[in-house]
XYZ file of N, CA and C in Angstrom:
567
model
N 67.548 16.892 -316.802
C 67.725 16.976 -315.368
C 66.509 16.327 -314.691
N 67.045 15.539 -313.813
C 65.343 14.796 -312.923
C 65.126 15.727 -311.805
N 63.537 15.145 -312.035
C 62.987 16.349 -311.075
C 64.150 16.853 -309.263
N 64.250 15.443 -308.969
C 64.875 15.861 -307.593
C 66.142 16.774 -307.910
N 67.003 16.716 -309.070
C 68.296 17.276 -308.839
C 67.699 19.194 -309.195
N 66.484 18.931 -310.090
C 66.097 20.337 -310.137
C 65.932 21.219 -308.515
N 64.799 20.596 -307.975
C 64.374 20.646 -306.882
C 65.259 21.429 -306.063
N 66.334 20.254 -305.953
C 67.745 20.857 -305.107
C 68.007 21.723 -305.284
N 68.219 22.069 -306.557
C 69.246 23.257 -307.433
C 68.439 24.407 -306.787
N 67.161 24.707 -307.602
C 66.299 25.791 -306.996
C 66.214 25.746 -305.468
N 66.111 25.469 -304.410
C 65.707 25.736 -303.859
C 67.250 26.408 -302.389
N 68.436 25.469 -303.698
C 69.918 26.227 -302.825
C 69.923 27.293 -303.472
N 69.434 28.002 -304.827
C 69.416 29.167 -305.408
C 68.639 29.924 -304.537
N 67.423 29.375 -304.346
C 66.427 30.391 -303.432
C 67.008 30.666 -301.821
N 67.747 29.975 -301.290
C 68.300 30.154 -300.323
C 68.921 31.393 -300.412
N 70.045 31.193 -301.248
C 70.921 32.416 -301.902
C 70.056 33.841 -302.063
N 69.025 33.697 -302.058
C 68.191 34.939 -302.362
C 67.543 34.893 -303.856
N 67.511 33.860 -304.696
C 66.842 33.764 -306.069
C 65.540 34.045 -306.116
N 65.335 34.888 -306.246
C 63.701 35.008 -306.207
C 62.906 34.478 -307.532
N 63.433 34.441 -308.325
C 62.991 33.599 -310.063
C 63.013 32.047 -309.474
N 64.356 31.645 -308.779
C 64.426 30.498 -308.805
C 63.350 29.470 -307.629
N 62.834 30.570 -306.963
C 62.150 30.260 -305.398
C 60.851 30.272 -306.283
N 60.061 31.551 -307.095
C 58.955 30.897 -307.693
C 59.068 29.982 -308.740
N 60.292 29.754 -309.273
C 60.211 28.267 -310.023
C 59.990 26.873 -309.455
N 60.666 26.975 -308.128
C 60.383 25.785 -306.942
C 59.088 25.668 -306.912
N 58.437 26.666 -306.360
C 57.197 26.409 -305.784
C 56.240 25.861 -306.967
N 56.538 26.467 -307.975
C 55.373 26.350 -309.303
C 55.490 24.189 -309.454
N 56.491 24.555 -309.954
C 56.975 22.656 -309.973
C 56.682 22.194 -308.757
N 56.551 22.468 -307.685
C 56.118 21.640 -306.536
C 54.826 21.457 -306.355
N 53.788 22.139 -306.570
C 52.799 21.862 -306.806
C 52.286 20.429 -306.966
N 52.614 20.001 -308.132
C 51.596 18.620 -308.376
C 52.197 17.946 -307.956
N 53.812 18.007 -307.436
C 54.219 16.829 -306.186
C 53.457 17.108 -304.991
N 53.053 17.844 -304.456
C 52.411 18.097 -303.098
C 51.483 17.608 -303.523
N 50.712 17.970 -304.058
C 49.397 17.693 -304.324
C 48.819 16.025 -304.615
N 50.063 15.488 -305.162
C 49.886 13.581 -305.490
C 50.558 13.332 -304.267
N 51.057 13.301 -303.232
C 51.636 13.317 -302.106
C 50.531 13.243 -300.928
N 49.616 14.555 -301.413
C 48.432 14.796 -300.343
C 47.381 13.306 -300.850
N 47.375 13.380 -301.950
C 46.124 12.081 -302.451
C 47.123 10.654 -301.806
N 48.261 10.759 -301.728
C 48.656 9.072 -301.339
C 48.274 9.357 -299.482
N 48.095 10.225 -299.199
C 47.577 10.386 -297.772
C 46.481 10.341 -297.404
N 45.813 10.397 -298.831
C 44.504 9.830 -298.230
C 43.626 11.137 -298.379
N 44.230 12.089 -298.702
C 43.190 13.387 -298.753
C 42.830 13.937 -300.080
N 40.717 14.130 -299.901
C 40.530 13.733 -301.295
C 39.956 15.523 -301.562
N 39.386 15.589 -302.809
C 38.771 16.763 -303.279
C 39.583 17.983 -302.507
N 38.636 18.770 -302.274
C 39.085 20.694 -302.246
C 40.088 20.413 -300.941
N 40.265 19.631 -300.487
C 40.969 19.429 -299.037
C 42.613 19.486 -299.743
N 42.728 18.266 -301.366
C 44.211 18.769 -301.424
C 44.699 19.872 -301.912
N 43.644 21.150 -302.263
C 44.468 22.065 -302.864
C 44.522 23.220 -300.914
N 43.786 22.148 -300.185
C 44.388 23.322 -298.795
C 45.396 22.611 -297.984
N 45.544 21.466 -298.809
C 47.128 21.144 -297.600
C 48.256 21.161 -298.945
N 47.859 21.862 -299.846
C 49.381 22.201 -301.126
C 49.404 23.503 -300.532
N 48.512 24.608 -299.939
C 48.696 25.784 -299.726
C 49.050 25.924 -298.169
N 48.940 24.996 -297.449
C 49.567 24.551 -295.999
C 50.470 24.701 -296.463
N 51.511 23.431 -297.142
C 52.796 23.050 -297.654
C 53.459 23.874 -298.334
N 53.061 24.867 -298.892
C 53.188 25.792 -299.566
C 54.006 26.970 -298.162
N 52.982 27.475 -297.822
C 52.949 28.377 -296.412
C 54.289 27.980 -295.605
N 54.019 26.443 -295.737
C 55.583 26.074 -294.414
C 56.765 25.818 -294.838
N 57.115 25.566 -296.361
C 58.174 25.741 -297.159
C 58.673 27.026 -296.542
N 57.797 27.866 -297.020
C 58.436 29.399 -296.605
C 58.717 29.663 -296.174
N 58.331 28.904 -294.375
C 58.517 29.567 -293.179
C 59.691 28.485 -292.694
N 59.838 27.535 -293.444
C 61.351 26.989 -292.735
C 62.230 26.607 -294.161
N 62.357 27.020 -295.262
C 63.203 27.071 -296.378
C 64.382 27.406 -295.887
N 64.529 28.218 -294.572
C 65.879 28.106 -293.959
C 66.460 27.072 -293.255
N 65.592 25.621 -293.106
C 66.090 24.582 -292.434
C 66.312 23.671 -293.493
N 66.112 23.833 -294.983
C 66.809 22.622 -295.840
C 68.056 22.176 -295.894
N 68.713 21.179 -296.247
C 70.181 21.425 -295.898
C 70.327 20.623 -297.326
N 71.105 21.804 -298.414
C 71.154 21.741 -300.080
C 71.734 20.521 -300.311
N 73.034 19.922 -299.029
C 73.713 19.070 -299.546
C 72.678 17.806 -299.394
N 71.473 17.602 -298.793
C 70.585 16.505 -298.873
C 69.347 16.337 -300.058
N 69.079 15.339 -300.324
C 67.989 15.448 -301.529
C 66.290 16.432 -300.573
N 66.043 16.891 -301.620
C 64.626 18.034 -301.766
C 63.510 16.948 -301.128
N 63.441 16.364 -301.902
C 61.724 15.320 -302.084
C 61.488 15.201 -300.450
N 62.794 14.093 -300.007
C 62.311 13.845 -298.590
C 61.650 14.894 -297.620
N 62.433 16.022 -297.574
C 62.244 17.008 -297.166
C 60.772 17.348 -297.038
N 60.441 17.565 -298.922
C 59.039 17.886 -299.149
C 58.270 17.331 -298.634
N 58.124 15.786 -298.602
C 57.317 14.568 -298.554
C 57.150 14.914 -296.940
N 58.272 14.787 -296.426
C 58.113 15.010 -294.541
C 56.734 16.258 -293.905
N 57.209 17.363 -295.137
C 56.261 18.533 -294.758
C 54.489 18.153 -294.957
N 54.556 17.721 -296.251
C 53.634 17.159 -297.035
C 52.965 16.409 -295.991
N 53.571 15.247 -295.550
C 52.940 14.731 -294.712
C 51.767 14.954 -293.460
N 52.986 15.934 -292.990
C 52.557 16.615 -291.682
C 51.138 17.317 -291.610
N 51.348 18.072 -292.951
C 50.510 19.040 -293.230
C 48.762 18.554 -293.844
N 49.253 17.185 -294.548
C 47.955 16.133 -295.215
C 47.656 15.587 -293.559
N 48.045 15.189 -292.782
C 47.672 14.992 -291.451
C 47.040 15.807 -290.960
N 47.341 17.014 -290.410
C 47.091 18.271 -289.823
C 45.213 17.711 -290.462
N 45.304 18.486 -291.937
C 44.241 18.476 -292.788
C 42.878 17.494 -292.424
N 43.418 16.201 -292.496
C 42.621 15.013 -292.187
C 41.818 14.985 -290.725
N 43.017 15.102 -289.812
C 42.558 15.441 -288.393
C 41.361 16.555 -288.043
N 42.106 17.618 -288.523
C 40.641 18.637 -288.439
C 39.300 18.304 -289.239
N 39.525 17.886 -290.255
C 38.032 17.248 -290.914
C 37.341 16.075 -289.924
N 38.458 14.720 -289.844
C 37.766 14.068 -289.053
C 37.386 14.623 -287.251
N 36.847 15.951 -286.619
C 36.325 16.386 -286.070
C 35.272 16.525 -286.191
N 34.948 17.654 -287.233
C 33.657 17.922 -287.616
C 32.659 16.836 -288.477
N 31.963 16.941 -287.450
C 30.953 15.877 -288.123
C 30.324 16.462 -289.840
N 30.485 14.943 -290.779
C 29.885 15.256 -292.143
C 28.446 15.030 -291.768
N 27.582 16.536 -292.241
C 25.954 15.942 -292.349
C 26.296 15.068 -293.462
N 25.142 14.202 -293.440
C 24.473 13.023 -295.253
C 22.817 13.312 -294.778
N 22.601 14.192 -296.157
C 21.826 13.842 -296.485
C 20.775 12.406 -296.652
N 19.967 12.143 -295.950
C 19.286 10.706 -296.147
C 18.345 10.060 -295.615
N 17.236 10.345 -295.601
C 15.978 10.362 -295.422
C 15.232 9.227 -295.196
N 15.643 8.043 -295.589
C 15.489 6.859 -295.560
C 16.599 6.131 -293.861
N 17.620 7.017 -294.316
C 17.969 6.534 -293.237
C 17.867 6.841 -291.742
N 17.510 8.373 -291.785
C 16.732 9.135 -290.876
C 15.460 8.367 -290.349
N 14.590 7.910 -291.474
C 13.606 7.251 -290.754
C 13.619 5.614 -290.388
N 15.164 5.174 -290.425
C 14.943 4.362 -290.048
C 16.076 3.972 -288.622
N 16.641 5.300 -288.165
C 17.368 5.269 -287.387
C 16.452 4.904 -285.772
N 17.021 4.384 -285.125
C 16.299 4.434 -283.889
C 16.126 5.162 -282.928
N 15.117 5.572 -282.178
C 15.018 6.772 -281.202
C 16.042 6.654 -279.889
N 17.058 7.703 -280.011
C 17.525 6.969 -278.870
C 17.396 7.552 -277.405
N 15.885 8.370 -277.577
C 15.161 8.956 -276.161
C 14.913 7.514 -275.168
N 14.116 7.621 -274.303
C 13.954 6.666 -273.493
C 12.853 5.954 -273.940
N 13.025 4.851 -273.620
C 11.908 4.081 -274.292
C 10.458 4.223 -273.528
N 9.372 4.141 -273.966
C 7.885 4.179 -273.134
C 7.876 3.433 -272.391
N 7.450 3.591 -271.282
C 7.855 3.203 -269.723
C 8.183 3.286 -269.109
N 9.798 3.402 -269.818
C 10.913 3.788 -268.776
C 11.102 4.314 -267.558
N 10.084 5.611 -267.622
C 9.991 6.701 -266.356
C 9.153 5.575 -265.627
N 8.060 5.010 -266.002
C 7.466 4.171 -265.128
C 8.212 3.444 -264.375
N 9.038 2.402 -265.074
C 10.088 1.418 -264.366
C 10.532 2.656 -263.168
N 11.504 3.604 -263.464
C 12.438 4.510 -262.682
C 11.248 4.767 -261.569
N 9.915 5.032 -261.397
C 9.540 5.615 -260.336
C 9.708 4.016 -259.578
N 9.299 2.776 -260.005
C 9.335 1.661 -259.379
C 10.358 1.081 -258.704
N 11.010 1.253 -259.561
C 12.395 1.073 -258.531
C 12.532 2.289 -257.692
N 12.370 3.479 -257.860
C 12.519 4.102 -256.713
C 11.846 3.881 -255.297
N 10.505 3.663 -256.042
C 9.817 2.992 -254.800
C 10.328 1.857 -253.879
N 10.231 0.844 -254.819
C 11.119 -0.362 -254.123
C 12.245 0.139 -252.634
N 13.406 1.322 -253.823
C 14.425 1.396 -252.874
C 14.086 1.785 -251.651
N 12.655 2.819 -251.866
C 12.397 3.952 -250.834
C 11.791 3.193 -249.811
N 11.197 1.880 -250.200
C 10.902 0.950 -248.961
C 11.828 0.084 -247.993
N 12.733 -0.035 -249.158
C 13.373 -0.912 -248.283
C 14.661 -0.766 -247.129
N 14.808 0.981 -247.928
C 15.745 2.101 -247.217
C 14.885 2.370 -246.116
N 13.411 2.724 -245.671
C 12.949 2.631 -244.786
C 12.881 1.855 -243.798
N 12.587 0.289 -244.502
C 12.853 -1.231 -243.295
C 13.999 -1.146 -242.884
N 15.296 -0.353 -243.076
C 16.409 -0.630 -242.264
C 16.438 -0.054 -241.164
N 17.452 -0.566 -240.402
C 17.633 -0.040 -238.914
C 17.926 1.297 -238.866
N 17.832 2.096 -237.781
C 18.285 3.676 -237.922
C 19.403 3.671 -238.268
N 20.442 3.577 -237.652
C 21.519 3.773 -237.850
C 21.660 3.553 -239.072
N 22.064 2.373 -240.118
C 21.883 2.299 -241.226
C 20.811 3.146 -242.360
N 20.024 3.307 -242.009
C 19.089 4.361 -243.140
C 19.657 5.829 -242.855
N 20.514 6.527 -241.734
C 21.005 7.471 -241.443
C 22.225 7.261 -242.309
N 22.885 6.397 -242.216
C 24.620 5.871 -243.186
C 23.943 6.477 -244.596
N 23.184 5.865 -245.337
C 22.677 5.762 -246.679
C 21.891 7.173 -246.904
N 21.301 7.815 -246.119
C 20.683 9.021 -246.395
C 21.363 9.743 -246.551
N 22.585 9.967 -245.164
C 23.582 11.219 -245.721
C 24.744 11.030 -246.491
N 25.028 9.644 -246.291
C 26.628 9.337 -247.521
C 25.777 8.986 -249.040
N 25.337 8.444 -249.111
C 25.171 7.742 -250.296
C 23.756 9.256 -250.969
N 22.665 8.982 -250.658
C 21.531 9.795 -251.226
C 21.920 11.861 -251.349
N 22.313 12.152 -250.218
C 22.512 13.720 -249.770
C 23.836 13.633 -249.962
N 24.771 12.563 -250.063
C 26.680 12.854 -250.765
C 27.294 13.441 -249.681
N 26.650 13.545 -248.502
C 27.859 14.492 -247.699
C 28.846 13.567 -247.474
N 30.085 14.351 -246.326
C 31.266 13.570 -246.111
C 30.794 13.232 -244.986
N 31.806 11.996 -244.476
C 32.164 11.517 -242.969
C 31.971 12.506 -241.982
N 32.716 13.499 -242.055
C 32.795 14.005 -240.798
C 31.374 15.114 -240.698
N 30.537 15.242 -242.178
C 29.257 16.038 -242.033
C 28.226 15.217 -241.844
N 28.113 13.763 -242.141
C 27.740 13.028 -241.321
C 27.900 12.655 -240.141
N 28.825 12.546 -239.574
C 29.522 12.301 -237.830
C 28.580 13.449 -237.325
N 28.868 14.792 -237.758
C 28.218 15.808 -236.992
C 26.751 15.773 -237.014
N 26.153 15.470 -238.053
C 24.613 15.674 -238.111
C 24.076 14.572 -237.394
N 24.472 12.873 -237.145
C 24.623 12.047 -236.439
C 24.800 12.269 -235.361
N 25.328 12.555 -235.162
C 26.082 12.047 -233.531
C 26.895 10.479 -233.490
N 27.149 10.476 -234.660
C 27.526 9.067 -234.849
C 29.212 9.148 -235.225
N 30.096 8.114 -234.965
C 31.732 8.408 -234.955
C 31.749 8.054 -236.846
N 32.829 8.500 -237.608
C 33.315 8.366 -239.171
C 32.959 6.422 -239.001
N 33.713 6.047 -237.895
C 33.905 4.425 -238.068
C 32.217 3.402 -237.916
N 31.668 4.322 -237.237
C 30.253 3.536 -237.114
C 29.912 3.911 -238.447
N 29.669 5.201 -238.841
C 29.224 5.302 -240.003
C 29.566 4.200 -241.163
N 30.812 4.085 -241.508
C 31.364 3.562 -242.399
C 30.561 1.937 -242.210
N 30.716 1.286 -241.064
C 30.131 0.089 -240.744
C 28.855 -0.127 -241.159
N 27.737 0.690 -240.834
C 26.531 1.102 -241.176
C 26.366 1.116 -242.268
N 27.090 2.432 -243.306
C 26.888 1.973 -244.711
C 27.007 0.861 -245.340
N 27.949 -0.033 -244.856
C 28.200 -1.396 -245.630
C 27.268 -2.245 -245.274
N 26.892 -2.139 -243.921
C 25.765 -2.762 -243.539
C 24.392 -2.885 -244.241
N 24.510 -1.372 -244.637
C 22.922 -0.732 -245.453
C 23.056 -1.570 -246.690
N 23.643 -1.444 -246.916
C 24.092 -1.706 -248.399
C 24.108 -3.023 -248.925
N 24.471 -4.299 -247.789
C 24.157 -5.479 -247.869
C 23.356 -5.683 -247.976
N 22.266 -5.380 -247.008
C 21.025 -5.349 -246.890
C 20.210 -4.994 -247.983
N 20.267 -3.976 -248.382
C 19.299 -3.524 -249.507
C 19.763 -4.630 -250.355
N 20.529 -4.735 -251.332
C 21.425 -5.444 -252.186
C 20.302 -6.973 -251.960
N 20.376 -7.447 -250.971
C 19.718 -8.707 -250.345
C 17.768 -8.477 -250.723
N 17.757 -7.419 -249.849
C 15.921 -7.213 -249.917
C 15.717 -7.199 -251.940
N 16.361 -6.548 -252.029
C 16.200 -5.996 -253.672
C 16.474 -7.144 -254.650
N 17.158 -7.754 -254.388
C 17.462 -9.342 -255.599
C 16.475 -10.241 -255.036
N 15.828 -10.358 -253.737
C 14.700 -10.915 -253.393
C 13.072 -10.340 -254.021
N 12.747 -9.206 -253.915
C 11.876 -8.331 -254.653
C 12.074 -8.894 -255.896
N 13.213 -8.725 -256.562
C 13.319 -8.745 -257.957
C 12.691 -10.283 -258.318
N 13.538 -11.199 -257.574
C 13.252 -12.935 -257.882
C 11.489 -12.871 -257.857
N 11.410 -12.129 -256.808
C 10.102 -12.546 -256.306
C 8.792 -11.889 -257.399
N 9.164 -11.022 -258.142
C 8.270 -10.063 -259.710
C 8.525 -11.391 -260.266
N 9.092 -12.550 -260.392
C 9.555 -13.118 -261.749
C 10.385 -12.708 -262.725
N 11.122 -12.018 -262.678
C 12.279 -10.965 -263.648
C 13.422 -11.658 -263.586
């Protein structure tokens, strides 16, 4: 008898209520699940936990086989699902490696020395040149852009309408944009 017509047999017996014939299924299914889980790609202690997945969900839907169709597919479908499932949750958790060599030769990926220096400089820069603008405009950019409020909590703290505002900011904004690529040309950068 080949394996699939066994397969079948047991597992329309186990339907029936065979309980000999249901742990004969499972025993023989084994190293099909298990070479099933390795063509999926899943290696070491991982395939004996998606044969005991596959295992688990046989059980819980052995009432959806339908005897007059071949076993394997069936299996293989579960198999699948279940070597997936498996893979997915591993590839989450990050694998430590050991590796010391490569540790020291990984790169820092804090900020580089200076950095904060540069950041106060350009702040400076901005903070000057947000100053040289006209009121109205350094008011646009202080409360929309720097402090995030809205239009109309700007309008109020202003005295200024949503539509001037809006004008103003774009205005600001040219402007700086302009002073600042001039600054910049003008470092040599």
């Amino acid at each position: 008898m080949v394996l699939e017509t066994r397969l079948s047999a047991a597992m329309a017996a186990a339907q029936g209520g065979d309980a000999a014939a249901y742990r004969l299924l499972l025993r023989e299914c084994l190293p099909v699940i298990a070479g099933m889980a390795r063509a999926q790609g899943v290696r070491g202690d991982a395939v004996d936990d998606v044969v005991q997945d596959t295992l688990l969900t046989i059980h819980r839907a052995r009432a959806t086989y339908d005897p007059s169709r071949p076993f394997l597919p069936w299996l293989r479908a579960i198999t699948q699902r279940r070597a997936i499932d498996r893979l997915r949750r591993a590839g989450r958790r990050p694998q430590e490696v050991h590796d010391p060599l490569a540790y020291e030769a990984e790169a820092d990926s804090g900020p580089a020395p200076g950095d904060a220096l540069d950041a106060r400089e350009r702040a400076a820069r901005l903070a000057r040149a947000v100053a040289a603008l006209p009121e109205g405009q350094r008011q646009a950019v202080e409360h929309l852009a720097f402090r995030e409020r809205s239009l109309d909590e700007a309008a109020a703290l202003t005295g200024r309408s949503k539509g001037a505002l809006k004008v103003n900011l774009h205005r600001a904004l040219k402007a700086l944009r302009a002073t600042l690529r001039r600054e910049k040309e003008g470092d040599g950068v």
